[in-house]
Short mmCIF file of C-alpha atoms in Angstrom, two decimals:
data_model
loop_
_atom_site.label_atom_id
_atom_site.label_comp_id
_atom_site.label_asym_id
_atom_site.label_seq_id
_atom_site.Cartn_x
_atom_site.Cartn_y
_atom_site.Cartn_z
CA MET A 27 0.00 0.00 0.00
CA SER A 28 1.42 3.37 -0.99
CA GLN A 29 2.00 6.19 1.46
CA THR A 30 -0.82 8.21 -0.11
CA ALA A 31 -3.29 5.35 -0.06
CA LEU A 32 -2.38 4.75 3.54
CA ALA A 33 -2.81 8.39 4.43
CA LEU A 34 -6.25 8.28 2.82
CA ALA A 35 -7.17 5.14 4.69
CA PHE A 36 -6.29 6.82 7.97
CA LYS A 37 -7.58 10.26 7.06
CA ALA A 38 -10.98 9.74 8.64
CA ASP A 39 -9.32 8.87 11.95
CA SER A 40 -6.18 10.97 11.81
CA GLY A 41 -7.91 14.07 13.21
CA ARG A 42 -9.02 12.06 16.17
CA VAL A 43 -5.61 10.47 16.69
CA LEU A 44 -3.86 13.82 16.36
CA ALA A 45 -6.27 15.43 18.82
CA ALA A 46 -5.63 12.64 21.33
CA LEU A 47 -1.87 13.10 20.94
CA ILE A 48 -2.03 16.88 21.33
CA ALA A 49 -4.25 16.56 24.40
CA GLN A 50 -1.78 14.14 25.94
CA PHE A 51 1.50 15.85 25.10
CA ARG A 52 0.33 19.49 24.91
CA ASP A 53 2.58 19.99 21.93
CA PHE A 54 1.28 20.37 18.35
CA ASP A 55 4.62 19.85 16.64
CA LEU A 56 5.52 16.77 18.64
CA ALA A 57 2.07 15.30 17.97
CA GLU A 58 2.34 15.95 14.21
CA GLU A 59 5.83 14.44 14.04
CA ALA A 60 4.82 11.38 16.06
CA LEU A 61 1.77 10.78 13.87
CA GLN A 62 3.97 11.07 10.79
CA ASP A 63 6.39 8.52 12.29
CA ALA A 64 3.51 6.17 13.02
CA MET A 65 2.19 6.48 9.46
CA ILE A 66 5.59 5.48 8.14
CA GLU A 67 5.73 2.53 10.50
CA ALA A 68 2.22 1.53 9.40
CA ALA A 69 3.32 1.62 5.76
CA ARG A 70 6.27 -0.65 6.59
CA THR A 71 4.10 -3.11 8.54
CA TRP A 72 1.55 -3.29 5.76
CA ARG A 73 4.24 -3.76 3.14
CA ASP A 74 5.55 -6.72 5.15
CA GLY A 75 2.10 -8.25 4.88
CA ARG A 76 1.13 -7.77 8.49
CA THR A 77 -2.08 -5.83 8.93
CA PRO A 78 -2.36 -3.77 12.09
CA SER A 79 -5.04 -5.36 14.22
CA CYS A 80 -7.01 -2.19 14.76
CA GLY A 81 -6.36 0.81 12.51
CA SER A 82 -6.58 3.96 14.52
CA SER A 83 -5.95 2.53 18.02
CA TRP A 84 -2.85 0.88 16.65
CA LEU A 85 -1.79 4.15 15.05
CA LEU A 86 -2.31 6.05 18.30
CA ALA A 87 -0.35 3.51 20.33
CA VAL A 88 2.58 3.62 17.91
CA ALA A 89 2.47 7.42 17.71
CA ARG A 90 2.51 7.67 21.52
CA ARG A 91 5.63 5.51 21.69
CA ARG A 92 7.31 7.55 18.96
CA ALA A 93 6.44 10.77 20.77
CA LEU A 94 8.02 9.45 23.95
CA ASP A 95 11.12 8.37 22.04
CA ARG A 96 11.40 11.88 20.70
CA ILE A 97 10.97 13.37 24.16
CA ARG A 98 13.55 11.07 25.76
CA SER A 99 16.14 12.22 23.28
CA SER A 100 15.27 15.88 23.78
CA LYS A 101 15.80 18.29 26.65
CA ARG A 102 12.16 18.13 27.67
CA ALA A 103 12.73 14.82 29.45
CA ASN A 104 12.17 16.33 32.89
CA ASP A 105 8.90 18.14 32.16
CA GLU A 106 6.01 17.36 34.46
CA ILE A 107 3.69 16.34 31.61
CA VAL A 108 6.38 14.13 30.15
CA LEU A 109 6.96 12.35 33.46
CA GLN A 110 3.22 11.69 33.80
CA ASN A 111 3.18 10.20 30.31
CA LEU A 112 6.20 8.02 30.89
CA ASN A 113 4.48 6.60 33.97
CA LEU A 114 1.24 6.09 32.06
CA LEU A 115 3.01 4.25 29.31
CA ALA A 116 4.81 1.99 31.75
CA GLU A 117 1.42 0.91 33.13
CA ASN A 118 0.02 0.04 29.71
CA GLN A 119 0.59 -3.45 28.45
CA PRO A 120 1.07 -3.74 24.68
CA ASP A 121 -1.79 -6.30 24.49
CA ASP A 122 -4.28 -3.61 25.48
CA GLU A 123 -3.56 -1.57 22.38
CA ALA A 124 -6.24 -2.96 20.12
CA ALA A 125 -8.92 -2.79 22.77
CA GLN A 126 -8.13 0.77 23.76
CA GLU A 127 -10.79 3.33 22.98
CA ILE A 128 -9.38 6.49 21.48
CA PRO A 129 -10.53 9.31 23.72
CA ASP A 130 -12.26 11.91 21.60
CA GLU A 131 -10.34 15.08 22.31
CA ARG A 132 -11.48 16.90 19.20
CA LEU A 133 -13.89 19.18 21.01
CA ARG A 134 -11.22 20.42 23.42
CA LEU A 135 -8.89 20.85 20.51
CA ILE A 136 -11.31 22.81 18.34
CA PHE A 137 -11.90 25.24 21.21
CA THR A 138 -8.13 25.64 21.51
CA CYS A 139 -7.69 26.19 17.77
CA CYS A 140 -10.54 28.72 17.74
CA HIS A 141 -9.42 30.60 20.86
CA PRO A 142 -10.15 34.34 20.55
CA ALA A 143 -6.56 35.10 21.61
CA LEU A 144 -5.52 33.82 18.16
CA ALA A 145 -6.07 35.87 15.00
CA GLU A 146 -9.08 34.64 13.03
CA GLU A 147 -7.02 33.62 9.99
CA ALA A 148 -4.77 31.62 12.33
CA GLN A 149 -7.83 29.96 13.88
CA VAL A 150 -9.01 28.85 10.46
CA ALA A 151 -5.59 27.56 9.41
CA LEU A 152 -4.94 25.72 12.65
CA THR A 153 -8.37 24.08 12.59
CA LEU A 154 -7.84 22.82 9.05
CA ARG A 155 -4.34 21.60 9.89
CA THR A 156 -5.09 19.78 13.12
CA LEU A 157 -8.73 18.73 12.92
CA CYS A 158 -9.08 18.15 9.19
CA GLY A 159 -5.53 16.93 8.58
CA LEU A 160 -4.88 19.28 5.64
CA THR A 161 -1.26 20.11 4.92
CA ALA A 162 0.03 23.68 5.11
CA ARG A 163 0.35 23.58 1.31
CA GLU A 164 -3.28 22.58 0.83
CA ILE A 165 -4.49 25.31 3.20
CA ALA A 166 -2.28 27.87 1.46
CA GLN A 167 -3.83 26.92 -1.89
CA ALA A 168 -7.38 27.16 -0.55
CA PHE A 169 -6.81 30.65 0.83
CA LEU A 170 -4.62 31.86 -2.04
CA VAL A 171 -1.60 32.74 0.08
CA PRO A 172 2.01 31.64 -0.45
CA HIS A 173 3.00 28.35 1.16
CA ALA A 174 5.68 30.07 3.27
CA THR A 175 3.13 32.56 4.63
CA MET A 176 0.80 29.76 5.67
CA ASN A 177 3.65 27.85 7.31
CA GLN A 178 4.60 30.93 9.26
CA ARG A 179 0.98 31.54 10.27
CA LEU A 180 0.69 28.01 11.63
CA THR A 181 4.05 28.17 13.39
CA ARG A 182 3.15 31.46 15.07
CA ALA A 183 -0.25 30.18 16.20
CA LYS A 184 1.27 27.04 17.70
CA ALA A 185 3.93 29.11 19.46
CA LYS A 186 1.31 31.42 20.94
CA ILE A 187 -0.72 28.48 22.24
CA ARG A 188 2.36 27.16 23.96
CA ASN A 189 3.85 30.42 25.22
CA ALA A 190 0.69 32.21 26.29
CA GLY A 191 -0.75 29.15 27.99
CA ILE A 192 -3.91 28.86 25.88
CA PRO A 193 -5.58 25.89 27.57
CA TYR A 194 -6.93 22.63 26.15
CA ARG A 195 -10.38 22.64 27.58
CA VAL A 196 -14.03 22.96 26.70
CA PRO A 197 -15.32 26.29 27.99
CA GLU A 198 -17.98 26.28 30.67
CA GLY A 199 -20.98 28.30 31.82
CA PRO A 200 -21.17 31.92 30.70
CA GLU A 201 -18.17 31.58 28.35
CA ILE A 202 -19.92 29.02 26.14
CA PRO A 203 -21.94 31.31 23.83
CA GLU A 204 -19.00 33.54 22.90
CA ARG A 205 -16.55 30.68 22.48
CA LEU A 206 -18.99 28.53 20.52
CA ALA A 207 -19.69 31.52 18.28
CA ALA A 208 -15.97 31.68 17.48
CA VAL A 209 -15.89 27.97 16.61
CA LEU A 210 -18.99 28.20 14.41
CA SER A 211 -17.64 31.30 12.72
CA VAL A 212 -14.42 29.45 11.83
CA ILE A 213 -16.44 26.51 10.48
CA TYR A 214 -18.56 28.86 8.35
CA LEU A 215 -15.44 30.63 7.05
CA ILE A 216 -14.04 27.25 6.01
CA PHE A 217 -17.33 26.41 4.35
CA ASN A 218 -17.45 29.67 2.42
CA ALA A 219 -13.82 29.34 1.37
CA GLY A 220 -14.89 26.08 -0.24
CA TYR A 221 -18.31 27.15 -1.48
CA ALA A 222 -17.66 30.34 -3.44
CA PRO A 223 -14.83 29.07 -5.66
CA ARG A 224 -16.25 25.53 -5.58
CA ASN A 225 -13.72 23.57 -3.61
CA PRO A 226 -16.17 20.92 -2.41
CA ALA A 227 -13.58 19.15 -0.24
CA LEU A 228 -13.31 22.22 1.97
CA SER A 229 -17.09 22.63 2.27
CA ALA A 230 -17.36 18.95 3.16
CA GLU A 231 -14.72 19.39 5.88
CA ALA A 232 -16.74 22.27 7.34
CA LEU A 233 -19.85 20.12 7.42
CA ARG A 234 -17.93 17.28 9.06
CA LEU A 235 -16.45 19.59 11.72
CA CYS A 236 -19.91 20.92 12.46
CA GLU A 237 -21.10 17.32 12.92
CA VAL A 238 -18.25 16.69 15.36
CA VAL A 239 -19.10 19.78 17.42
CA HIS A 240 -22.78 18.86 17.36
CA HIS A 241 -22.10 15.27 18.32
CA LEU A 242 -19.91 16.23 21.26
CA GLN A 243 -21.95 19.19 22.46
CA PRO A 244 -25.39 19.55 20.88
CA LEU A 245 -26.63 23.15 20.85
CA PRO A 246 -29.30 24.77 18.65
CA GLU A 247 -26.92 27.16 16.90
CA THR A 248 -24.68 24.28 15.84
CA SER A 249 -27.69 22.60 14.25
CA GLY A 250 -28.60 25.93 12.68
CA LEU A 251 -25.19 26.23 11.04
CA TRP A 252 -25.26 22.61 9.90
CA ALA A 253 -28.67 23.13 8.29
CA LEU A 254 -27.55 26.40 6.68
CA MET A 255 -24.50 24.79 5.07
CA ARG A 256 -26.45 21.71 4.03
CA LEU A 257 -29.10 23.88 2.35
CA HIS A 258 -26.44 25.84 0.47
CA MET A 259 -24.89 22.60 -0.75
CA ALA A 260 -28.27 21.21 -1.78
CA ARG A 261 -28.64 24.09 -4.25
CA ASP A 262 -25.12 23.77 -5.59
CA PRO A 263 -25.98 21.65 -8.69
CA ALA A 264 -28.07 24.55 -10.04
CA ARG A 265 -25.64 27.36 -9.22
CA PHE A 266 -23.62 27.18 -12.42
CA THR A 267 -24.38 26.52 -16.07
CA ALA A 268 -22.48 23.88 -18.04
CA ASP A 269 -20.01 26.56 -19.15
CA ASN A 270 -19.46 27.71 -15.54
CA ALA A 271 -21.59 30.85 -15.59
CA LEU A 272 -23.17 31.85 -12.29
CA VAL A 273 -26.96 31.40 -12.12
CA SER A 274 -28.85 33.60 -9.66
CA LEU A 275 -31.23 32.00 -7.21
CA LYS A 276 -34.11 33.55 -9.14
CA ASP A 277 -33.17 31.75 -12.37
CA GLN A 278 -31.99 28.42 -10.97
CA ASP A 279 -33.56 25.19 -12.20
CA ARG A 280 -35.12 24.08 -8.92
CA SER A 281 -35.51 20.49 -10.07
CA LEU A 282 -31.71 20.19 -9.88
CA TRP A 283 -31.68 20.88 -6.15
CA ASP A 284 -31.06 17.95 -3.81
CA HIS A 285 -34.54 17.78 -2.30
CA ALA A 286 -33.76 14.83 -0.01
CA ALA A 287 -30.91 16.82 1.55
CA ILE A 288 -33.20 19.84 1.89
CA ALA A 289 -35.74 17.72 3.76
CA ARG A 290 -33.05 16.41 6.15
CA ALA A 291 -31.72 19.90 6.80
CA LYS A 292 -35.23 21.19 7.48
CA THR A 293 -35.92 18.40 9.97
CA ARG A 294 -32.72 19.21 11.86
CA LEU A 295 -33.50 22.93 11.77
CA LEU A 296 -37.04 22.47 13.08
CA HIS A 297 -35.71 20.46 16.03
CA ALA A 298 -33.30 23.29 16.82
CA LEU A 299 -35.91 26.03 16.45
CA ALA A 300 -38.28 24.12 18.74
CA LEU A 301 -35.79 24.71 21.60
CA SER A 302 -36.61 28.46 21.39
CA ARG A 303 -33.02 29.66 21.59
CA PRO A 304 -32.75 31.47 18.27
CA GLY A 305 -29.43 32.62 16.87
CA VAL A 306 -27.96 34.02 13.70
CA TYR A 307 -27.33 30.65 12.04
CA GLN A 308 -30.78 29.28 12.81
CA ILE A 309 -32.39 32.40 11.33
CA GLN A 310 -30.20 32.33 8.21
CA ALA A 311 -31.00 28.64 7.79
CA ALA A 312 -34.71 29.38 8.14
CA ILE A 313 -34.43 32.01 5.37
CA SER A 314 -32.55 29.55 3.22
CA ALA A 315 -35.17 26.85 3.92
CA LEU A 316 -37.97 29.18 2.78
CA HIS A 317 -36.13 29.69 -0.50
CA CYS A 318 -35.58 25.96 -0.83
CA GLU A 319 -39.23 25.05 -0.37
CA ALA A 320 -40.61 27.74 -2.70
CA PRO A 321 -41.76 26.34 -6.05
CA SER A 322 -40.45 29.46 -7.80
CA TRP A 323 -38.90 32.88 -7.16
CA ALA A 324 -42.30 34.57 -7.53
CA LYS A 325 -44.04 32.13 -5.20
CA THR A 326 -41.49 32.59 -2.40
CA ASP A 327 -42.85 33.54 1.02
CA TRP A 328 -41.31 37.05 0.95
CA PRO A 329 -43.23 38.51 3.93
CA GLN A 330 -41.84 35.76 6.15
CA ILE A 331 -38.35 36.18 4.73
CA LEU A 332 -38.56 39.90 5.46
CA ALA A 333 -39.65 39.17 9.06
CA LEU A 334 -36.70 36.80 9.47
CA TYR A 335 -34.22 39.35 8.10
CA ARG A 336 -35.59 41.87 10.59
CA ALA A 337 -35.11 39.34 13.41
CA LEU A 338 -31.59 38.69 12.14
CA TYR A 339 -30.86 42.42 12.13
CA ARG A 340 -31.84 42.65 15.79
CA LEU A 341 -29.22 39.98 16.66
CA SER A 342 -26.63 41.10 14.14
CA PRO A 343 -27.10 44.75 13.13
CA THR A 344 -24.72 44.87 10.17
CA PRO A 345 -25.18 46.87 6.95
CA VAL A 346 -25.12 43.66 4.89
CA VAL A 347 -28.07 42.22 6.83
CA ALA A 348 -29.85 45.56 6.35
CA LEU A 349 -29.18 45.27 2.60
CA ASN A 350 -30.72 41.81 2.42
CA SER A 351 -33.63 43.02 4.49
CA ALA A 352 -34.22 45.90 2.05
CA VAL A 353 -34.14 43.51 -0.91
CA ALA A 354 -36.70 41.24 0.78
CA GLU A 355 -38.81 44.35 1.42
CA ALA A 356 -38.91 45.02 -2.31
CA HIS A 357 -40.18 41.52 -3.06
CA ALA A 358 -42.62 41.53 -0.16
CA GLY A 359 -44.15 44.93 -0.86
CA SER A 360 -43.13 48.01 -2.72
CA PRO A 361 -39.77 48.42 -4.46
CA THR A 362 -40.03 52.18 -3.89
CA ALA A 363 -39.92 51.77 -0.09
CA SER A 364 -37.02 49.40 -0.51
CA LEU A 365 -35.06 51.92 -2.60
CA ALA A 366 -35.44 54.41 0.24
CA SER A 367 -34.15 51.83 2.77
CA LEU A 368 -31.20 51.16 0.49
CA GLU A 369 -30.42 54.84 0.11
CA ALA A 370 -29.94 55.06 3.88
CA LEU A 371 -27.22 52.40 3.63
CA ARG A 372 -25.19 54.16 0.95
CA PRO A 373 -22.62 55.76 3.29
CA GLU A 374 -21.63 52.33 4.63
CA LEU A 375 -22.03 50.18 1.50
CA ASP A 376 -21.02 52.43 -1.37
CA GLY A 377 -17.94 50.30 -2.02
CA TYR A 378 -19.80 47.00 -1.83
CA GLN A 379 -20.71 45.31 -5.13
CA PRO A 380 -23.97 43.62 -4.00
CA PHE A 381 -25.31 47.00 -2.86
CA HIS A 382 -25.11 48.39 -6.39
CA ALA A 383 -26.33 45.14 -7.96
CA ALA A 384 -29.39 45.23 -5.69
CA ARG A 385 -30.07 48.87 -6.50
CA ALA A 386 -29.73 48.19 -10.22
CA GLU A 387 -32.27 45.40 -10.05
CA LEU A 388 -34.72 47.53 -8.07
CA LEU A 389 -34.36 50.53 -10.38
CA ALA A 390 -35.04 48.25 -13.35
CA GLN A 391 -38.13 46.95 -11.57
CA CYS A 392 -39.32 50.53 -11.05
CA GLY A 393 -38.85 51.19 -14.77
CA ASP A 394 -35.76 53.42 -14.53
CA ALA A 395 -33.51 51.57 -16.99
CA GLN A 396 -31.15 54.53 -17.35
CA ALA A 397 -30.30 54.66 -13.62
CA ALA A 398 -30.15 50.84 -13.49
CA ARG A 399 -27.54 50.79 -16.26
CA LEU A 400 -25.32 53.18 -14.28
CA GLU A 401 -25.65 51.08 -11.12
CA TYR A 402 -24.60 47.95 -13.05
CA ASP A 403 -21.54 49.84 -14.28
CA ARG A 404 -20.64 50.64 -10.68
CA ALA A 405 -21.26 47.02 -9.54
CA ILE A 406 -19.12 45.63 -12.37
CA SER A 407 -16.29 48.02 -11.50
CA LEU A 408 -16.33 46.70 -7.92
CA THR A 409 -16.00 42.99 -8.66
CA SER A 410 -12.86 41.05 -9.48
CA ALA A 411 -14.43 37.60 -9.92
CA PRO A 412 -14.82 36.88 -13.67
CA GLU A 413 -18.03 34.84 -13.27
CA GLU A 414 -19.68 37.67 -11.31
CA ARG A 415 -18.60 40.20 -13.91
CA THR A 416 -20.13 38.08 -16.70
CA PHE A 417 -23.30 37.67 -14.68
CA LEU A 418 -23.71 41.41 -14.07
CA SER A 419 -22.92 42.34 -17.68
CA LYS A 420 -25.58 39.92 -18.87
CA LYS A 421 -28.14 41.52 -16.56
CA GLN A 422 -27.16 44.96 -17.84
CA LEU A 423 -27.62 43.89 -21.45
CA GLU A 424 -31.11 42.58 -20.67
CA LEU A 425 -32.27 46.07 -19.67
CA PRO A 426 -34.77 47.65 -22.08
CA MET B 1 2.14 30.54 34.84
CA GLN B 2 2.65 34.21 35.56
CA TYR B 3 0.88 36.82 33.51
CA MET B 4 1.43 40.56 33.43
CA ALA B 5 -1.80 42.49 33.06
CA LEU B 6 -0.88 45.91 31.66
CA ILE B 7 -3.54 48.54 32.20
CA TYR B 8 -3.87 50.99 29.31
CA ALA B 9 -6.33 53.85 29.25
CA GLU B 10 -6.64 57.44 28.15
CA GLU B 11 -5.19 59.57 30.90
CA GLY B 12 -7.91 61.39 32.79
CA TYR B 13 -10.57 58.72 32.20
CA GLN B 14 -10.91 58.57 35.98
CA ALA B 15 -13.00 61.76 35.86
CA ASN B 16 -15.66 59.93 33.82
CA TYR B 17 -15.56 56.71 35.83
CA GLU B 18 -19.01 55.75 37.05
CA GLY B 19 -18.68 54.71 40.66
CA ASP B 20 -15.79 54.79 43.09
CA LEU B 21 -12.62 53.81 41.23
CA MET B 22 -10.46 53.45 44.33
CA ALA B 23 -13.06 51.28 46.04
CA ASP B 24 -13.40 49.10 42.92
CA TYR B 25 -9.63 48.65 42.71
CA GLY B 26 -9.55 47.87 46.42
CA GLN B 27 -12.16 45.19 45.91
CA PHE B 28 -10.36 43.75 42.88
CA GLY B 29 -7.10 43.56 44.82
CA GLN B 30 -8.76 41.79 47.74
CA GLU B 31 -10.50 39.33 45.42
CA ALA B 32 -7.29 38.56 43.54
CA MET B 33 -5.37 38.09 46.80
CA ALA B 34 -8.04 35.85 48.29
CA ALA B 35 -7.94 33.69 45.13
CA GLY B 36 -4.16 33.47 45.36
CA VAL B 37 -3.56 34.92 41.89
CA PHE B 38 -2.14 38.28 43.05
CA LYS B 39 1.66 38.49 42.88
CA ALA B 40 2.23 42.22 42.54
CA GLY B 41 0.51 45.31 41.28
CA ASP B 42 1.04 49.06 41.13
CA ALA B 43 -0.35 52.18 39.62
CA LEU B 44 2.05 54.36 37.64
CA MET B 45 2.49 58.12 37.63
CA PRO B 46 1.23 59.76 34.40
CA VAL B 47 3.22 59.77 31.14
CA SER B 48 4.11 63.42 31.77
CA ASP B 49 6.46 62.03 34.42
CA ALA B 50 7.88 59.34 32.13
CA SER B 51 11.42 59.29 30.73
CA SER B 52 12.74 56.95 28.07
CA VAL B 53 16.27 55.67 27.79
CA GLN B 54 18.06 54.23 24.78
CA VAL B 55 21.65 53.11 24.41
CA ARG B 56 23.00 53.13 20.85
CA GLY B 57 26.64 52.58 20.04
CA GLY B 58 27.57 53.07 23.67
CA ASN B 59 25.78 56.41 23.89
CA THR B 60 22.88 56.84 26.24
CA THR B 61 20.03 59.02 25.09
CA VAL B 62 17.35 60.04 27.51
CA THR B 63 14.15 61.59 26.23
CA ASP B 64 11.17 63.06 27.94
CA GLY B 65 7.95 61.10 27.68
CA PRO B 66 6.81 57.52 27.12
CA PHE B 67 8.18 55.08 24.54
CA ALA B 68 5.13 55.36 22.31
CA GLU B 69 3.08 58.52 22.14
CA THR B 70 -0.46 57.20 21.92
CA LYS B 71 -3.83 58.27 23.18
CA GLU B 72 -3.90 55.34 25.60
CA ALA B 73 -1.06 55.13 28.09
CA LEU B 74 0.18 52.47 30.47
CA GLY B 75 -1.31 53.40 33.82
CA GLY B 76 -0.53 50.41 35.99
CA TYR B 77 -0.04 46.68 36.12
CA TYR B 78 -0.80 43.48 37.97
CA LEU B 79 1.37 40.43 38.04
CA LEU B 80 -0.97 37.43 38.27
CA GLU B 81 -0.33 33.76 38.91
CA CYS B 82 -2.85 31.76 36.84
CA ALA B 83 -3.23 28.22 35.55
CA ASP B 84 -3.70 29.29 31.95
CA LEU B 85 -4.57 32.16 29.63
CA ASP B 86 -8.31 31.75 30.15
CA GLU B 87 -7.93 32.32 33.88
CA ALA B 88 -5.65 35.30 33.29
CA LEU B 89 -8.14 36.82 30.83
CA LYS B 90 -10.95 36.28 33.32
CA TRP B 91 -9.06 38.25 35.98
CA ALA B 92 -7.99 40.92 33.51
CA ALA B 93 -11.65 41.49 32.64
CA LYS B 94 -12.35 42.20 36.32
CA ILE B 95 -9.84 45.06 36.50
CA PRO B 96 -12.02 48.19 36.82
CA THR B 97 -10.22 50.07 34.03
CA ALA B 98 -11.10 47.28 31.57
CA LYS B 99 -14.45 49.06 31.11
CA TYR B 100 -12.68 52.24 29.90
CA GLY B 101 -9.37 51.18 28.41
CA THR B 102 -7.60 47.98 27.41
CA ILE B 103 -5.82 45.40 29.50
CA GLU B 104 -2.95 43.77 27.66
CA VAL B 105 -2.15 40.32 28.99
CA ARG B 106 1.37 39.01 28.47
CA PRO B 107 2.86 35.79 29.77
CA VAL B 108 5.99 36.32 31.83
CA MET B 109 8.97 34.70 30.17
CA VAL B 110 10.55 31.79 31.97
CA PHE B 111 14.24 31.20 31.39
CA ASP B 112 15.63 27.68 31.37
CA GLN B 113 18.11 27.06 34.17
#
């Protein structure tokens, strides 16, 4: 079995094994090196025709021994944590290896990786590296930064965890909402990094991480985020034409949507909403669900969408939420009122492409093709993504 | 671990402080001592009394004023003994000036013997 095939075979478990190693040794680099050593040993064992009795437990046991070997030959040999581990290992008989349950330390680890004392971009990178097992190179590619920059970002984050004493623990009591929000925000950033340029592997990782968090600590907002991401993905098959042109929600072929996935997401969302602890992800998922169940753009429940955007604005009063709210207002009632709401947002959103695209669409609806054309010009000048540019130009050409 | 909580605020914020600043600091100090996290702590005289020293090429230059001329100035510090960063941040948030300025939390460096 090749190294790559082996890595793939272990990929599902490697996050869990790595998390267990980090929790035990409190050292990211040591854990990564030990896991790497264990992978190599696994490759050798498999090549010799001996199959490890139990994949990930075996891997963890070998990695632990390799980590201790590395410690013994380093100057850390007298550390308190190291001494504890040496004692622990002495008590463990090798026969127990296969039967040993791998403790699931991923929740503690994700709260460490998403600690607010780390910069957000470092939180994202560290989460992908340690919980999803992506290499620094893969993360660098996904976020369009040079490999060296990403390496440095990861190294700095790991050093800060060690030097500043960022703990490995699940937050408790009043800290939970703020800390969970940071974790969910990182997951959603990972999802969006995969969704917009269509890197489905990254979006899938985000969904998987959300499952892990939900499994280990079920809370309504986690379900809300899961449902939101799942609903986005369900619409993905209709988002682009065969020649990769962006299709707006309004014009998407709704029969291409994954309706089974939509149904599952809705079930999960309804369970969360029934707990009456609303949050930004649950509300966004509810808006998305209303779009998903509408037979067409025209037959969408706009009044309810508008009410949800207003609820969202109360929890998260950002100009972008206000923009979406104004757009929903146009569909729910009068476009003229909506144009006035938009006008109030101009000081904050004048440099934001969707603001001008929304205004263009509304002006066209009100019959002012001349003003709409100018707004499309402005929107096009503000976008760098080629597919968005094509999309906006097409809309502009369709004006009377 | 030991953490230094550096208290930054605009000088003169005390005039706008709602409540009794001295009493609040007194209470914080007692709480931190009772919990065993307090190691040391002091208030500093204002930046108008600060001097900065640099030695370059063997020459000592002394200038009037703080190292960095910013709106917010270092006004005091606590040295805290905490298990981890979360505990240190929790205590830092209790420092009365946290409501008006910023508390910078820095781990104290430990040198290998």
